Short mmCIF file of C-alpha atoms in Angstrom, two decimals:
data_model
loop_
_atom_site.label_atom_id
_atom_site.label_comp_id
_atom_site.label_asym_id
_atom_site.label_seq_id
_atom_site.Cartn_x
_atom_site.Cartn_y
_atom_site.Cartn_z
CA MET I 1 -47.60 -0.93 12.75
CA GLY I 2 -44.93 -3.10 14.16
CA ILE I 3 -41.70 -1.98 15.73
CA PHE I 4 -40.17 -1.72 12.29
CA SER I 5 -41.48 -1.60 8.70
CA ARG I 6 -41.45 -5.31 7.95
CA LYS I 7 -39.50 -6.59 5.01
CA ASP I 8 -38.67 -10.14 6.18
CA SER I 9 -38.63 -12.19 9.31
CA THR I 10 -34.94 -12.00 10.15
CA PRO I 11 -34.85 -12.64 13.89
CA GLN I 12 -32.20 -10.12 15.04
CA ALA I 13 -30.50 -6.95 14.01
CA THR I 14 -27.06 -7.01 12.33
CA ALA I 15 -24.67 -4.24 13.05
CA ALA I 16 -22.79 -2.69 10.13
CA PRO I 17 -19.20 -3.98 9.92
CA ALA I 18 -16.68 -2.39 12.30
CA GLY I 19 -15.31 0.77 10.79
CA THR I 20 -18.21 1.36 8.47
CA GLY I 21 -18.39 5.06 7.56
CA LEU I 22 -20.63 7.24 5.51
CA ALA I 23 -18.74 6.38 2.34
CA THR I 24 -20.40 2.95 2.33
CA LEU I 25 -23.78 4.39 3.09
CA THR I 26 -24.32 6.72 0.17
CA GLY I 27 -27.94 6.82 -0.89
CA ASP I 28 -31.46 8.08 -0.17
CA TYR I 29 -33.12 7.56 3.22
CA THR I 30 -36.56 8.22 4.70
CA ILE I 31 -36.81 9.35 8.33
CA ASP I 32 -38.60 6.82 10.55
CA PRO I 33 -41.01 8.90 12.77
CA ALA I 34 -41.51 5.88 15.04
CA HIS I 35 -37.86 5.94 16.08
CA THR I 36 -37.07 9.57 15.70
CA SER I 37 -37.53 12.40 18.14
CA ILE I 38 -37.53 16.16 17.45
CA GLY I 39 -37.46 18.15 20.75
CA PHE I 40 -36.96 21.62 22.09
CA THR I 41 -36.07 23.29 25.37
CA ALA I 42 -37.08 26.72 26.53
CA ARG I 43 -36.18 28.65 29.79
CA HIS I 44 -39.38 29.24 31.86
CA ALA I 45 -39.64 32.03 34.48
CA MET I 46 -35.89 32.33 34.52
CA VAL I 47 -35.55 29.37 36.82
CA THR I 48 -36.31 26.16 35.02
CA ASN I 49 -36.55 24.50 31.63
CA VAL I 50 -39.66 23.37 29.84
CA LYS I 51 -39.13 20.53 27.28
CA GLY I 52 -41.40 19.57 24.41
CA SER I 53 -41.48 17.73 21.18
CA PHE I 54 -43.33 17.41 17.84
CA THR I 55 -44.78 13.94 17.37
CA GLU I 56 -45.85 14.18 13.64
CA PHE I 57 -43.35 14.85 10.86
CA THR I 58 -41.90 13.51 7.60
CA GLY I 59 -38.43 13.85 6.31
CA SER I 60 -35.68 12.50 4.07
CA LEU I 61 -31.85 12.36 3.80
CA HIS I 62 -29.50 12.03 0.97
CA LEU I 63 -26.11 10.91 2.15
CA ASP I 64 -23.01 11.21 0.02
CA GLY I 65 -20.22 9.61 1.93
CA ASP I 66 -17.54 10.40 -0.63
CA ASN I 67 -18.44 14.14 -0.63
CA PRO I 68 -20.47 15.13 2.51
CA ALA I 69 -21.04 18.54 1.11
CA LYS I 70 -23.46 16.99 -1.40
CA SER I 71 -25.58 15.47 1.41
CA THR I 72 -29.02 16.93 1.92
CA ALA I 73 -31.92 16.84 4.38
CA THR I 74 -35.62 17.83 4.39
CA LEU I 75 -38.11 17.96 7.20
CA ASP I 76 -41.76 18.84 7.44
CA VAL I 77 -43.29 19.17 10.84
CA VAL I 78 -47.05 19.21 11.77
CA MET I 79 -47.31 22.13 14.25
CA ASP I 80 -50.54 20.81 15.76
CA SER I 81 -48.47 17.85 17.05
CA ILE I 82 -46.55 19.96 19.60
CA ASP I 83 -46.52 18.23 23.01
CA THR I 84 -45.11 19.67 26.20
CA GLY I 85 -46.98 17.35 28.55
CA ASN I 86 -49.52 20.03 29.47
CA THR I 87 -52.75 20.48 27.46
CA ASP I 88 -53.22 24.11 28.43
CA ARG I 89 -49.78 25.07 27.48
CA ASP I 90 -49.97 23.20 24.21
CA THR I 91 -53.21 24.98 23.35
CA HIS I 92 -51.56 28.31 24.07
CA LEU I 93 -48.56 27.38 21.84
CA LYS I 94 -50.91 26.59 18.97
CA SER I 95 -52.77 29.88 19.33
CA ALA I 96 -52.23 33.31 17.68
CA ASP I 97 -49.86 34.19 20.48
CA PHE I 98 -47.33 31.68 19.19
CA PHE I 99 -47.48 29.27 16.20
CA LYS I 100 -50.91 30.15 14.71
CA THR I 101 -51.33 26.65 13.58
CA ASP I 102 -54.63 27.27 11.84
CA GLU I 103 -52.84 29.68 9.49
CA PHE I 104 -49.40 28.06 9.54
CA PRO I 105 -49.85 24.26 9.94
CA THR I 106 -46.35 23.23 8.96
CA MET I 107 -42.81 24.07 9.89
CA THR I 108 -40.18 23.12 7.28
CA PHE I 109 -36.45 22.69 7.00
CA ARG I 110 -34.54 22.52 3.76
CA SER I 111 -30.72 22.03 3.87
CA THR I 112 -28.53 24.31 1.86
CA GLY I 113 -25.10 22.91 2.79
CA ALA I 114 -23.24 20.25 4.78
CA GLU I 115 -19.68 19.64 5.84
CA SER I 116 -17.58 17.10 7.74
CA LEU I 117 -16.02 18.31 10.97
CA GLY I 118 -13.85 15.15 11.35
CA GLY I 119 -14.59 11.83 12.92
CA ASP I 120 -18.34 11.25 13.26
CA ASP I 121 -19.20 14.95 13.55
CA TYR I 122 -20.92 16.89 10.78
CA ARG I 123 -22.62 20.24 10.40
CA ILE I 124 -25.63 20.99 8.25
CA THR I 125 -26.98 24.46 7.28
CA GLY I 126 -30.42 25.16 5.96
CA ASP I 127 -33.53 27.31 5.79
CA LEU I 128 -36.04 26.93 8.68
CA SER I 129 -39.55 28.27 7.84
CA VAL I 130 -41.90 29.13 10.65
CA LEU I 131 -44.95 31.43 10.59
CA GLY I 132 -44.13 32.21 7.01
CA VAL I 133 -40.67 33.49 7.86
CA THR I 134 -37.64 31.70 6.48
CA ARG I 135 -34.20 32.12 8.10
CA PRO I 136 -30.97 30.19 8.13
CA ILE I 137 -30.12 27.67 10.93
CA THR I 138 -27.05 25.48 11.62
CA ILE I 139 -27.37 22.06 13.05
CA ASP I 140 -24.46 20.05 14.55
CA LEU I 141 -24.78 16.31 13.96
CA GLU I 142 -23.13 13.24 15.30
CA PHE I 143 -23.23 10.03 13.23
CA ASN I 144 -24.31 7.27 15.57
CA GLY I 145 -23.84 4.37 13.30
CA ALA I 146 -25.58 2.01 10.83
CA ALA I 147 -27.26 -1.42 11.13
CA THR I 148 -29.57 -3.75 9.41
CA ASP I 149 -32.67 -4.13 11.59
CA PRO I 150 -34.51 -7.51 12.20
CA PHE I 151 -36.64 -7.00 9.10
CA GLY I 152 -33.99 -6.21 6.53
CA ASN I 153 -34.06 -2.34 6.72
CA GLN I 154 -30.69 -0.65 6.43
CA ARG I 155 -30.74 2.12 9.03
CA VAL I 156 -28.52 5.04 9.91
CA GLY I 157 -28.71 7.17 13.05
CA PHE I 158 -27.82 10.81 13.83
CA GLU I 159 -28.00 12.92 16.98
CA GLY I 160 -28.14 16.64 16.54
CA LYS I 161 -28.51 19.97 18.26
CA ALA I 162 -29.06 23.63 17.42
CA GLU I 163 -29.90 26.97 19.08
CA LEU I 164 -32.05 29.79 17.77
CA LEU I 165 -33.68 32.98 18.82
CA ARG I 166 -37.46 32.53 18.43
CA SER I 167 -37.93 36.34 17.99
CA GLU I 168 -36.13 36.03 14.61
CA TRP I 169 -39.18 34.12 13.32
CA GLY I 170 -41.68 36.45 14.79
CA LEU I 171 -42.38 34.45 18.00
CA THR I 172 -42.27 37.44 20.33
CA TRP I 173 -45.06 36.80 22.89
CA ASN I 174 -43.85 37.11 26.52
CA ALA I 175 -44.86 38.32 29.93
CA ALA I 176 -42.81 40.26 32.41
CA LEU I 177 -42.05 38.80 35.82
CA GLU I 178 -42.42 40.89 39.01
CA THR I 179 -38.89 39.94 40.08
CA GLY I 180 -37.49 40.97 36.72
CA GLY I 181 -36.89 39.16 33.50
CA VAL I 182 -39.45 37.49 31.35
CA LEU I 183 -41.61 34.29 31.44
CA ILE I 184 -40.13 32.60 28.33
CA SER I 185 -36.57 32.75 27.02
CA ASP I 186 -35.90 34.05 23.54
CA LYS I 187 -33.30 31.33 23.06
CA ILE I 188 -34.65 27.95 22.20
CA LYS I 189 -32.55 24.75 22.12
CA LEU I 190 -33.43 22.10 19.56
CA HIS I 191 -32.40 18.48 19.78
CA PHE I 192 -32.81 15.64 17.34
CA ASP I 193 -32.35 11.84 17.49
CA VAL I 194 -32.88 10.55 13.94
CA SER I 195 -33.31 7.05 12.64
CA ALA I 196 -33.64 6.84 8.84
CA ILE I 197 -34.23 3.81 6.57
CA LYS I 198 -32.45 3.45 3.20
CA ASN I 199 -34.90 3.51 0.26
CA ALA I 200 -35.25 0.38 -1.74
#
């Protein structure tokens, strides 16, 4: 697949007009996995951070610029696509100690509410399902802008972050350190960089 899903041979991207806001972008969008990242950070051994990501997922957005509260988002993540840059660690994360990917192959998010915080800042709440457990989560988003790419796709971009306690989804495996504390933090930081294409 090329850099973008091709629609035409337009040679260069065109930015949306200055001052374009969500009101002019109302519609349905499909998340572009090739230009979207879903990552996480966990504290390791009380002294450093381990970062990882999920490389396979699908998702959609419905934007309502006139009434952001009516905007929605969905996301389905393939848990076997977890990647922390270390094969042994990834294998452990897929095992029964953590995500049990054989039994629970997908993590899902379904939004339940959205609100404008002013300017380019938004907040979306929804249900995150992991290991068969569904709990609410809040994601803070920044609207990064809109553009028409070189092949005629109308794109929007958002950057987001959230924090959660993994124990609330049954992810409780850990190991005690001789110096005190535990090997893996309960708090996990999530970060998103989303590019979505408007549906034809």
